[in-house]
Short mmCIF file of C-alpha atoms in Angstrom, two decimals:
data_model
loop_
_atom_site.label_atom_id
_atom_site.label_comp_id
_atom_site.label_asym_id
_atom_site.label_seq_id
_atom_site.Cartn_x
_atom_site.Cartn_y
_atom_site.Cartn_z
CA UNK A 501 -1.50 15.65 -8.18
CA UNK A 502 1.45 16.46 -5.53
CA UNK A 503 2.26 13.17 -4.75
CA UNK A 504 3.94 10.01 -6.51
CA UNK A 505 1.51 7.67 -6.37
CA UNK A 506 -1.29 5.94 -4.16
CA UNK A 507 1.50 4.19 -2.41
CA UNK A 508 -0.56 1.45 -0.69
CA UNK A 509 0.51 0.00 2.93
CA UNK A 510 -1.11 -2.52 4.85
CA UNK A 511 -2.46 -1.43 7.59
CA UNK A 512 -4.42 -3.39 10.52
CA UNK A 513 -7.18 -1.64 11.59
CA UNK A 514 -10.86 -2.23 12.11
CA UNK A 515 -11.82 -2.54 8.11
CA UNK A 516 -12.89 -6.35 9.56
CA UNK A 517 -9.75 -5.76 10.89
CA UNK A 518 -8.05 -5.28 6.72
CA UNK A 519 -4.63 -4.45 6.93
CA UNK A 520 -4.10 -1.91 3.85
CA UNK A 521 -4.35 1.93 3.01
CA UNK A 522 -4.33 3.87 -0.07
CA UNK A 523 -2.22 6.70 0.03
CA UNK A 524 -4.64 9.50 -0.69
CA UNK A 525 -2.45 12.06 -2.29
CA UNK A 526 -4.49 15.06 -2.44
CA UNK A 527 -7.33 13.27 -4.05
CA UNK A 528 -5.13 11.34 -6.77
CA UNK A 529 -6.51 8.93 -8.64
CA UNK A 530 -4.94 6.00 -10.77
CA UNK A 531 -6.45 5.78 -14.53
CA UNK A 532 -6.93 2.26 -14.81
CA UNK A 533 -6.99 1.53 -18.20
CA UNK A 534 -5.38 -2.10 -18.87
CA UNK A 535 -6.89 -4.99 -19.94
CA UNK A 536 -9.25 -7.03 -17.25
CA UNK A 537 -10.51 -9.57 -19.06
CA UNK A 538 -8.15 -12.67 -19.50
CA UNK A 539 -9.19 -12.61 -23.41
CA UNK A 540 -7.50 -9.36 -24.29
CA UNK A 541 -3.72 -10.53 -24.17
CA UNK A 542 -3.25 -14.01 -24.07
CA UNK A 543 -0.80 -15.62 -21.39
CA UNK A 544 2.43 -16.18 -21.63
CA UNK A 545 3.31 -19.96 -21.10
CA UNK A 546 5.84 -20.46 -17.53
CA UNK A 547 9.37 -19.77 -19.05
CA UNK A 548 8.66 -18.56 -22.29
CA UNK A 549 8.98 -14.23 -22.61
CA UNK A 550 6.51 -12.13 -22.38
CA UNK A 551 4.53 -11.53 -25.35
CA UNK A 552 3.70 -7.40 -25.69
CA UNK A 553 0.63 -5.85 -27.20
CA UNK A 554 -0.58 -2.22 -27.12
CA UNK A 555 -2.87 -1.93 -24.03
CA UNK A 556 -6.79 -1.30 -25.10
CA UNK A 557 -8.71 1.63 -24.35
CA UNK A 558 -7.03 4.02 -23.08
CA UNK A 559 -9.00 6.61 -21.73
CA UNK A 560 -8.97 10.50 -22.38
CA UNK A 561 -7.57 11.12 -18.60
CA UNK A 562 -4.27 9.10 -19.93
CA UNK A 563 -3.94 10.32 -22.91
CA UNK A 564 -4.06 13.74 -21.37
CA UNK A 565 -1.29 13.36 -18.41
CA UNK A 566 0.57 11.01 -20.53
CA UNK A 567 4.09 12.10 -22.75
CA UNK A 568 3.52 12.35 -26.13
CA UNK A 569 6.30 10.11 -26.72
CA UNK A 570 4.92 7.31 -24.11
CA UNK A 571 3.78 3.83 -25.10
CA UNK A 572 2.07 1.56 -23.52
CA UNK A 573 2.00 -2.29 -24.18
CA UNK A 574 0.41 -5.27 -21.84
CA UNK A 575 1.51 -8.51 -21.24
CA UNK A 576 0.54 -11.41 -19.19
CA UNK A 577 2.73 -14.37 -17.98
CA UNK A 578 1.76 -17.52 -16.64
CA UNK A 579 3.13 -18.76 -12.69
CA UNK A 580 2.63 -21.63 -11.40
CA UNK A 581 -0.13 -21.58 -8.31
CA UNK A 582 2.73 -23.33 -5.65
CA UNK A 583 5.87 -22.73 -6.35
CA UNK A 584 6.32 -25.65 -3.92
CA UNK A 585 4.41 -28.12 -5.82
CA UNK A 586 1.35 -28.45 -3.25
CA UNK A 587 -1.86 -27.33 -2.94
CA UNK A 588 -1.73 -25.87 -6.46
CA UNK A 589 0.04 -28.59 -8.42
CA UNK A 590 0.10 -28.35 -12.16
CA UNK A 591 -2.19 -25.12 -12.09
CA UNK A 592 -1.00 -21.70 -12.58
CA UNK A 593 -1.83 -17.88 -12.53
CA UNK A 594 -1.90 -15.23 -14.88
CA UNK A 595 0.12 -12.16 -14.11
CA UNK A 596 -1.10 -9.14 -15.63
CA UNK A 597 1.63 -6.45 -16.61
CA UNK A 598 2.17 -3.69 -18.32
CA UNK A 599 5.26 -1.54 -20.17
CA UNK A 600 5.70 1.97 -20.12
CA UNK A 601 8.44 2.47 -22.93
CA UNK A 602 9.82 5.97 -23.74
CA UNK A 603 10.28 6.71 -27.66
CA UNK A 604 13.28 8.94 -26.17
CA UNK A 605 14.73 6.20 -24.60
CA UNK A 606 18.66 6.04 -25.47
CA UNK A 607 21.88 3.74 -23.65
CA UNK A 608 18.45 1.23 -22.39
CA UNK A 609 20.03 -0.55 -18.92
CA UNK A 610 16.58 -2.94 -18.98
CA UNK A 611 13.10 -2.79 -17.13
CA UNK A 612 12.66 -0.91 -13.73
CA UNK A 613 10.14 -3.06 -12.24
CA UNK A 614 7.61 -1.13 -10.00
CA UNK A 615 5.37 -2.04 -7.01
CA UNK A 616 3.33 0.33 -5.01
CA UNK A 617 2.54 -1.69 -1.75
CA UNK A 618 -0.42 -2.74 -0.16
CA UNK A 619 -0.88 -5.77 -0.69
CA UNK A 620 -3.48 -5.41 -2.91
CA UNK A 621 -2.28 -2.42 -5.10
CA UNK A 622 -1.93 -2.69 -8.58
CA UNK A 623 1.31 -2.50 -10.26
CA UNK A 624 -0.13 -1.87 -13.57
CA UNK A 625 -1.75 1.20 -12.56
CA UNK A 626 1.34 2.60 -11.05
CA UNK A 627 3.39 1.88 -13.65
CA UNK A 628 0.79 4.54 -15.52
CA UNK A 629 0.80 7.17 -12.85
CA UNK A 630 5.08 6.62 -12.95
CA UNK A 631 4.94 7.31 -16.25
CA UNK A 632 3.13 11.06 -16.80
CA UNK A 633 6.22 12.78 -15.88
CA UNK A 634 7.77 14.95 -13.73
CA UNK A 635 5.11 17.95 -13.36
CA UNK A 636 2.52 15.15 -12.07
CA UNK A 637 4.80 13.34 -9.75
CA UNK A 638 5.79 10.74 -11.73
CA UNK A 639 9.86 9.52 -12.50
CA UNK A 640 12.08 12.13 -14.05
CA UNK A 641 13.05 11.84 -17.10
CA UNK A 642 16.63 10.55 -16.76
CA UNK A 643 14.99 7.46 -15.59
CA UNK A 644 12.34 7.35 -18.07
CA UNK A 645 14.98 7.84 -21.28
CA UNK A 646 17.09 4.41 -19.21
CA UNK A 647 14.58 2.29 -18.49
CA UNK A 648 11.17 0.57 -19.70
CA UNK A 649 8.58 0.94 -16.79
CA UNK A 650 6.62 -2.40 -15.73
CA UNK A 651 4.11 -2.96 -13.37
CA UNK A 652 2.43 -5.96 -12.30
CA UNK A 653 -0.58 -6.90 -10.31
CA UNK A 654 0.70 -9.78 -7.85
CA UNK A 655 -1.19 -12.76 -7.62
CA UNK A 656 -5.12 -12.18 -6.54
CA UNK A 657 -4.50 -8.54 -7.11
CA UNK A 658 -6.91 -6.68 -9.53
CA UNK A 659 -6.07 -8.21 -13.27
CA UNK A 660 -3.61 -10.80 -12.08
CA UNK A 661 -6.81 -13.76 -10.75
CA UNK A 662 -8.09 -11.83 -8.42
CA UNK A 663 -9.06 -12.87 -4.98
CA UNK A 664 -12.82 -12.04 -4.89
CA UNK A 665 -14.73 -13.05 -2.09
CA UNK A 666 -15.63 -10.01 0.21
CA UNK A 667 -19.23 -8.75 -0.64
CA UNK A 668 -19.38 -4.54 -0.99
CA UNK A 669 -21.79 -4.58 1.70
CA UNK A 670 -19.59 -6.20 4.53
CA UNK A 671 -16.81 -3.74 3.65
CA UNK A 672 -19.33 -0.86 3.92
CA UNK A 673 -19.97 -2.16 7.26
CA UNK A 674 -16.83 -2.63 8.17
CA UNK A 675 -15.39 0.64 7.47
CA UNK A 676 -18.34 2.25 9.01
CA UNK A 677 -17.53 0.73 12.05
CA UNK A 678 -16.76 1.87 15.73
CA UNK A 679 -13.10 1.73 15.21
CA UNK A 680 -12.52 0.87 19.04
CA UNK A 681 -15.27 -1.25 19.94
CA UNK A 682 -15.14 -0.97 23.86
CA UNK A 683 -18.26 -2.67 24.92
CA UNK A 684 -18.46 -6.37 24.95
CA UNK A 685 -21.78 -6.49 22.52
CA UNK A 686 -19.88 -4.10 20.17
CA UNK A 687 -16.49 -6.01 20.17
CA UNK A 688 -18.61 -9.35 20.10
CA UNK A 689 -20.28 -7.93 16.53
CA UNK A 690 -17.06 -6.77 15.50
CA UNK A 691 -15.50 -10.64 14.94
CA UNK A 692 -19.09 -11.56 14.21
CA UNK A 693 -18.61 -9.52 10.90
CA UNK A 694 -14.94 -10.63 11.18
CA UNK A 695 -15.71 -14.36 10.92
CA UNK A 696 -18.17 -13.98 8.35
CA UNK A 697 -16.12 -12.57 6.00
CA UNK A 698 -13.32 -15.34 6.63
CA UNK A 699 -15.89 -17.71 6.53
CA UNK A 700 -17.12 -16.81 2.97
CA UNK A 701 -13.34 -16.25 1.69
CA UNK A 702 -13.08 -20.23 2.95
CA UNK A 703 -15.71 -21.29 1.36
CA UNK A 704 -14.47 -20.05 -2.01
CA UNK A 705 -10.83 -20.44 -1.82
CA UNK A 706 -10.15 -23.18 0.70
CA UNK A 707 -6.99 -24.78 0.86
CA UNK A 708 -5.61 -21.70 -2.45
CA UNK A 709 -5.54 -19.03 0.45
CA UNK A 710 -1.96 -19.60 1.75
CA UNK A 711 -0.66 -19.65 -2.17
CA UNK A 712 -1.39 -15.93 -1.92
CA UNK A 713 1.48 -14.96 0.24
CA UNK A 714 4.53 -12.86 -0.42
CA UNK A 715 7.48 -15.45 -0.54
CA UNK A 716 5.00 -16.97 -3.63
CA UNK A 717 4.53 -13.49 -5.10
CA UNK A 718 8.14 -13.14 -4.67
CA UNK A 719 8.87 -15.91 -7.22
CA UNK A 720 6.70 -14.76 -9.48
CA UNK A 721 9.04 -11.40 -9.82
CA UNK A 722 11.81 -13.86 -11.01
CA UNK A 723 9.57 -15.35 -13.59
CA UNK A 724 8.58 -11.74 -14.70
CA UNK A 725 12.11 -11.09 -14.53
CA UNK A 726 12.61 -14.09 -17.31
CA UNK A 727 9.60 -13.30 -19.24
CA UNK A 728 10.75 -9.23 -20.18
CA UNK A 729 14.37 -10.35 -20.81
CA UNK A 730 16.40 -9.03 -18.14
CA UNK A 731 19.44 -11.00 -16.45
CA UNK A 732 19.10 -9.73 -13.73
CA UNK A 733 16.45 -7.41 -11.59
CA UNK A 734 16.00 -3.67 -11.22
CA UNK A 735 12.91 -3.00 -9.06
CA UNK A 736 11.57 -0.20 -7.39
CA UNK A 737 9.31 -1.53 -4.67
CA UNK A 738 7.25 1.08 -1.94
CA UNK A 739 5.44 -0.17 1.10
CA UNK A 740 4.58 -3.53 1.43
CA UNK A 741 6.38 -3.61 -2.05
CA UNK A 742 9.80 -3.50 0.47
CA UNK A 743 8.92 -6.72 1.66
CA UNK A 744 8.37 -8.27 -1.99
CA UNK A 745 11.58 -6.71 -2.88
CA UNK A 746 13.64 -7.90 0.44
CA UNK A 747 11.76 -11.46 0.46
CA UNK A 748 13.16 -11.43 -3.46
CA UNK A 749 17.14 -10.35 -2.51
CA UNK A 750 16.69 -13.38 0.21
CA UNK A 751 15.42 -15.71 -2.55
CA UNK A 752 17.61 -15.04 -5.85
CA UNK A 753 20.65 -12.47 -4.32
CA UNK A 754 22.72 -13.58 -7.36
CA UNK A 755 19.82 -12.09 -9.87
CA UNK A 756 19.35 -8.36 -8.06
CA UNK A 757 21.01 -5.50 -10.35
CA UNK A 758 19.49 -2.47 -7.98
CA UNK A 759 16.87 -2.71 -5.69
CA UNK A 760 15.35 0.25 -3.98
CA UNK A 761 13.03 0.13 -0.88
CA UNK A 762 11.13 3.08 -0.14
CA UNK A 763 8.98 3.24 3.12
CA UNK A 764 10.89 0.10 4.43
CA UNK A 765 8.94 -2.49 6.42
CA UNK A 766 10.89 -4.74 8.87
CA UNK A 767 10.06 -8.51 8.06
CA UNK A 768 10.83 -9.45 11.60
CA UNK A 769 7.87 -8.04 13.29
CA UNK A 770 5.07 -10.06 13.96
CA UNK A 771 1.84 -9.31 14.06
CA UNK A 772 1.60 -7.54 17.04
CA UNK A 773 4.69 -5.73 16.99
CA UNK A 774 3.93 -4.72 13.55
CA UNK A 775 0.23 -3.18 14.60
CA UNK A 776 2.02 -1.91 17.33
CA UNK A 777 4.59 -0.09 15.20
CA UNK A 778 2.11 1.84 13.23
CA UNK A 779 0.03 2.66 16.33
CA UNK A 780 2.86 4.70 17.51
CA UNK A 781 3.70 5.67 14.06
CA UNK A 782 0.32 7.16 13.21
CA UNK A 783 0.04 8.92 16.52
CA UNK A 784 3.50 10.74 15.73
CA UNK A 785 1.79 11.76 12.64
CA UNK A 786 -0.99 12.98 14.05
CA UNK A 787 0.80 14.80 16.92
CA UNK A 788 2.42 16.43 14.14
CA UNK A 789 -0.60 17.75 12.24
CA UNK A 790 -1.57 18.96 15.34
CA UNK A 791 1.28 21.16 15.87
CA UNK A 792 1.15 22.27 12.73
CA UNK A 793 -2.47 23.65 13.45
CA UNK A 794 -1.38 25.54 16.32
CA UNK A 795 1.22 27.12 14.10
CA UNK A 796 -1.18 27.68 11.18
CA UNK A 797 -4.36 28.82 12.91
CA UNK A 798 -5.43 30.23 9.12
CA UNK A 799 -4.96 27.60 7.57
CA UNK A 800 -6.50 25.19 9.84
CA UNK A 801 -10.30 25.59 11.16
CA UNK A 802 -9.85 23.27 14.26
CA UNK A 803 -6.83 25.29 15.63
CA UNK A 804 -6.07 25.56 18.23
CA UNK A 805 -6.79 22.06 19.81
CA UNK A 806 -7.03 19.91 16.87
CA UNK A 807 -6.57 16.80 18.56
CA UNK A 808 -9.88 17.74 20.99
CA UNK A 809 -11.60 18.78 17.98
CA UNK A 810 -11.41 15.60 15.87
CA UNK A 811 -12.08 13.11 19.04
CA UNK A 812 -15.04 15.37 19.47
CA UNK A 813 -16.03 14.65 15.69
CA UNK A 814 -15.81 10.95 16.17
CA UNK A 815 -17.60 10.70 19.91
CA UNK A 816 -20.15 12.71 18.15
CA UNK A 817 -20.65 10.66 15.13
CA UNK A 818 -20.99 7.32 17.70
CA UNK A 819 -23.60 9.22 18.90
CA UNK A 820 -25.48 10.94 16.25
CA UNK A 821 -23.77 10.46 12.81
CA UNK A 822 -23.95 13.40 10.22
CA UNK A 823 -26.39 12.18 7.33
CA UNK A 824 -25.52 13.82 3.88
CA UNK A 825 -27.80 14.12 1.18
CA UNK A 826 -27.91 11.06 -0.20
CA UNK A 827 -28.58 9.37 3.07
CA UNK A 828 -25.32 7.88 3.79
CA UNK A 829 -24.32 8.56 7.75
CA UNK A 830 -20.87 9.50 8.68
CA UNK A 831 -20.74 7.29 11.17
CA UNK A 832 -17.20 7.06 13.86
CA UNK A 833 -15.75 4.67 11.52
CA UNK A 834 -15.84 6.87 8.63
CA UNK A 835 -14.79 10.00 10.14
CA UNK A 836 -11.73 7.41 11.70
CA UNK A 837 -10.43 6.82 8.23
CA UNK A 838 -10.79 10.71 6.65
CA UNK A 839 -8.22 10.90 9.51
CA UNK A 840 -6.37 8.19 8.43
CA UNK A 841 -5.96 9.09 4.85
CA UNK A 842 -5.20 12.54 5.37
CA UNK A 843 -1.76 11.40 7.38
CA UNK A 844 -0.19 10.07 4.74
CA UNK A 845 1.03 13.39 3.12
CA UNK A 846 1.36 16.66 4.69
CA UNK A 847 -0.86 18.15 2.46
CA UNK A 848 -3.69 16.09 3.45
CA UNK A 849 -3.64 17.98 6.78
CA UNK A 850 -5.02 21.22 5.89
CA UNK A 851 -7.91 18.77 4.07
CA UNK A 852 -8.86 17.14 7.29
CA UNK A 853 -8.96 20.07 9.06
CA UNK A 854 -11.62 21.37 6.59
CA UNK A 855 -13.61 18.40 6.55
CA UNK A 856 -13.46 18.04 9.98
CA UNK A 857 -14.72 21.96 10.29
CA UNK A 858 -17.11 21.18 8.14
CA UNK A 859 -18.56 17.88 9.41
CA UNK A 860 -19.13 19.89 12.75
CA UNK A 861 -21.30 22.61 10.17
CA UNK A 862 -23.59 19.11 9.17
CA UNK A 863 -21.81 18.63 5.94
CA UNK A 864 -19.81 15.17 5.82
CA UNK A 865 -19.00 15.33 1.78
CA UNK A 866 -15.26 16.23 2.35
CA UNK A 867 -15.16 13.70 5.31
CA UNK A 868 -16.34 10.89 2.89
CA UNK A 869 -14.20 12.08 -0.07
CA UNK A 870 -11.00 11.76 2.25
CA UNK A 871 -12.58 8.64 3.52
CA UNK A 872 -13.85 6.60 0.42
CA UNK A 873 -10.01 7.79 -1.44
CA UNK A 874 -8.34 6.02 1.39
CA UNK A 875 -11.38 2.77 0.82
CA UNK A 876 -11.13 2.83 -3.00
CA UNK A 877 -14.90 2.99 -2.52
CA UNK A 878 -16.75 4.37 -5.50
CA UNK A 879 -19.79 6.66 -6.13
CA UNK A 880 -21.60 3.42 -6.53
CA UNK A 881 -20.72 2.04 -3.58
CA UNK A 882 -18.64 -0.45 -5.25
CA UNK A 883 -15.11 -1.15 -3.96
CA UNK A 884 -12.05 -2.80 -5.89
CA UNK A 885 -10.74 -6.37 -4.77
CA UNK A 886 -7.84 -4.26 -3.21
CA UNK A 887 -8.56 -5.25 0.53
CA UNK A 888 -10.23 -9.04 -0.67
CA UNK A 889 -6.25 -9.31 -1.78
CA UNK A 890 -4.87 -7.58 1.46
CA UNK A 891 -6.57 -9.87 3.73
CA UNK A 892 -5.43 -13.26 2.10
CA UNK A 893 -2.02 -11.92 1.66
CA UNK A 894 -1.26 -10.47 5.33
CA UNK A 895 -3.38 -13.83 7.08
CA UNK A 896 -1.32 -16.07 4.18
CA UNK A 897 2.14 -14.47 5.69
CA UNK A 898 1.02 -14.37 9.54
CA UNK A 899 1.76 -17.54 11.31
CA UNK A 900 1.17 -15.20 14.65
CA UNK A 901 -2.92 -14.88 15.54
CA UNK A 902 -3.93 -13.86 18.75
CA UNK A 903 -6.94 -14.86 20.31
CA UNK A 904 -9.35 -12.67 21.37
CA UNK A 905 -8.85 -12.39 24.98
CA UNK A 906 -4.84 -11.42 24.08
CA UNK A 907 -6.80 -8.57 21.15
CA UNK A 908 -8.77 -7.40 24.10
CA UNK A 909 -6.13 -6.74 26.49
CA UNK A 910 -4.44 -4.91 23.88
CA UNK A 911 -7.04 -3.19 23.02
CA UNK A 912 -7.07 -1.40 26.79
CA UNK A 913 -3.37 -1.39 26.62
CA UNK A 914 -2.75 0.40 23.69
CA UNK A 915 -5.62 2.93 24.11
CA UNK A 916 -4.03 4.27 26.86
CA UNK A 917 -0.83 4.52 25.02
CA UNK A 918 -2.10 5.86 21.64
CA UNK A 919 -5.07 7.58 21.75
CA UNK A 920 -6.18 7.64 18.96
CA UNK A 921 -5.18 4.65 16.96
CA UNK A 922 -4.03 2.05 19.12
CA UNK A 923 -6.94 0.45 20.27
CA UNK A 924 -8.23 0.23 16.60
CA UNK A 925 -5.32 -1.47 15.65
CA UNK A 926 -5.44 -3.57 18.50
CA UNK A 927 -8.69 -4.45 17.37
CA UNK A 928 -7.69 -5.18 13.85
CA UNK A 929 -6.03 -8.28 14.90
CA UNK A 930 -9.22 -9.92 14.77
CA UNK A 931 -9.12 -10.40 11.17
CA UNK A 932 -6.45 -12.88 10.92
CA UNK A 933 -7.78 -14.88 14.21
CA UNK A 934 -10.87 -15.49 12.23
CA UNK A 935 -9.15 -16.02 8.62
CA UNK A 936 -9.61 -19.61 7.29
CA UNK A 937 -6.58 -21.37 6.22
CA UNK A 938 -2.61 -22.08 6.94
CA UNK A 939 -0.13 -19.74 6.68
CA UNK A 940 3.55 -19.46 4.58
CA UNK A 941 5.14 -17.12 6.01
CA UNK A 942 8.04 -15.38 4.31
CA UNK A 943 12.04 -15.74 5.05
CA UNK A 944 13.51 -13.10 7.33
CA UNK A 945 17.17 -13.72 7.07
CA UNK A 946 20.40 -11.91 5.17
CA UNK A 947 20.19 -11.03 1.16
CA UNK A 948 24.15 -13.20 1.19
CA UNK A 949 25.81 -12.58 -2.36
CA UNK A 950 23.66 -9.84 -2.91
CA UNK A 951 25.22 -6.06 -4.10
CA UNK A 952 24.17 -3.10 -2.22
CA UNK A 953 20.15 -2.52 -1.79
CA UNK A 954 19.28 1.46 -1.10
CA UNK A 955 16.45 1.44 1.67
CA UNK A 956 14.84 4.65 1.88
CA UNK A 957 12.78 6.16 4.88
CA UNK A 958 10.96 8.98 5.81
CA UNK A 959 11.15 10.39 9.58
CA UNK A 960 7.61 11.05 9.27
CA UNK A 961 6.40 8.22 7.97
CA UNK A 962 3.01 7.05 9.79
CA UNK A 963 2.56 3.70 7.85
CA UNK A 964 5.31 2.47 8.10
CA UNK A 965 7.69 4.56 10.59
CA UNK A 966 10.87 5.39 10.01
CA UNK A 967 12.27 2.57 13.16
CA UNK A 968 11.84 0.22 10.24
CA UNK A 969 14.15 1.37 7.78
CA UNK A 970 17.20 0.93 9.42
CA UNK A 971 15.71 -2.65 10.27
CA UNK A 972 15.29 -3.58 7.11
CA UNK A 973 18.84 -2.84 6.06
CA UNK A 974 20.41 -4.25 8.72
CA UNK A 975 18.41 -7.64 8.49
CA UNK A 976 19.65 -7.96 4.96
CA UNK A 977 23.36 -6.80 5.65
CA UNK A 978 23.56 -5.47 2.50
CA UNK A 979 20.91 -2.77 3.08
CA UNK A 980 22.10 1.07 2.78
CA UNK A 981 19.54 3.69 4.81
CA UNK A 982 18.66 6.78 2.68
CA UNK A 983 16.67 9.33 5.08
CA UNK A 984 14.53 11.53 4.20
CA UNK A 985 13.63 14.18 7.26
CA UNK A 986 9.87 14.59 5.70
CA UNK A 987 6.26 13.81 6.50
CA UNK A 988 3.86 11.26 4.81
CA UNK A 989 4.82 7.90 3.61
CA UNK A 990 7.42 7.50 1.21
CA UNK A 991 10.06 9.91 -0.72
CA UNK A 992 10.76 9.01 -4.37
CA UNK A 993 10.84 11.35 -5.96
CA UNK A 994 9.70 14.13 -3.64
CA UNK A 995 12.79 15.96 -3.43
CA UNK A 996 15.91 16.65 -5.47
CA UNK A 997 17.82 15.73 -3.02
CA UNK A 998 16.54 11.80 -2.95
CA UNK A 999 15.56 12.25 -6.58
CA UNK A 1000 19.46 12.77 -7.25
CA UNK A 1001 20.43 9.84 -4.85
CA UNK A 1002 18.22 7.43 -6.35
CA UNK A 1003 18.66 7.97 -9.68
CA UNK A 1004 22.43 7.82 -9.31
CA UNK A 1005 21.87 4.43 -7.82
CA UNK A 1006 19.58 3.32 -10.25
CA UNK A 1007 21.47 4.30 -13.47
CA UNK A 1008 24.85 3.77 -12.49
CA UNK A 1009 24.89 1.93 -9.14
CA UNK A 1010 26.47 4.37 -7.33
CA UNK A 1011 25.53 4.25 -3.62
CA UNK A 1012 24.82 7.16 -1.12
CA UNK A 1013 27.07 7.83 1.36
CA UNK A 1014 26.44 5.94 4.68
CA UNK A 1015 24.09 7.94 6.77
CA UNK A 1016 23.39 10.34 4.58
CA UNK A 1017 19.92 12.59 5.27
CA UNK A 1018 17.69 14.60 2.75
CA UNK A 1019 16.18 17.84 4.68
CA UNK A 1020 12.05 18.72 4.27
CA UNK A 1021 12.59 20.81 1.13
#
């Protein structure tokens, strides 16, 4: 493992327009072992403390990576379905928690609540990963010895009253679809796929769908803070997790101790502006990959013109997809998602070059490996509920839903501006246009009364482009920017400079100097 976690960021692409992306972390997959059945851990009633129990069925892969001093415990807390007392009045969701605690803990500060992003990512699994230790890309000992690491699956995600309404076959169809449905017939079929997915989820959840939005989940975070016994919240949020943290800070500024928001999302961007920002960010990251290829031909078998090689691979896949030994076809969609997944970390660049080279030789296995790591598709063709939850949260958050004519206009416009990623991201806007139910947008104001909040950005970040980092800090009014001049999505704890600054903030509340920048290596 070479990355800190399978960070997740909503990515508005042609996964029926779904907006999530699992960071591919050089093939790293998080083990999932915390209980999934509601009966395994009794849920604490709203307003009461969490009752911790040993997590059952800890697999060998966790035991082998965990330090011998780490103990894992699981709990559940009940929260109101609707904190405003509307559609879900009187009903509750159950939120799954995992606590990783070191037996070497000294001078305990409290809990460090963590969320990996998405929306749709499991904070429970991420807490496990972050507890593995520095040699596996986890948190430094200096943090593990001062905090309990507490991960939570937000409402609708994984173990927390999960949203489950998209059939595996529809996800296969969506991921494999032409990422740029240019002809009217292709676009119409793409819309029909989105409409079918939306109708299925609407039939199952009806007027409950807006309850999965970010503001509701941020209020759940305050219930978690109370349940673990912390007077104030200490939080580490990645990618979409920065939006959760920013929302919390606006709702509960007096209850903030320290927030680290890494891979910042600008909450003031609407659906269209956010999608264009990502198109620009991924195009920039792809340019960085092509320059690396040109200067590292020994490691890049598609050099010297990597852009031409990748574009050609997509075109060939549209015309005549390569078939794997099990009969699965590497369509343009699967090739495209292999590209997307590889851009989340610099080590993925060589993997992409090799995958495209082997695809040209008639072997699509590496393309499928990269794409499946992104989508969470297992060897049996099954998916988790990551994308069900992702779509439910994203569309609950959005009150901007462009009509199909506007989407077609943007598709054509962005195709010219961002050749590889523009049209797919424009087409991805269809997902919320065809999504049923209303919206419940999160607040976009300042966090007056909160202490300084650390906002971390990476200059080469494709999924949450760096420009969003100062924007989020400015919106909060108490944000302090920390910059990593590196590649990939999220920064902590990847270099000594970033790690030292974040650790000092989390432990001692020492805020980095204004404008602090850390070199790539």
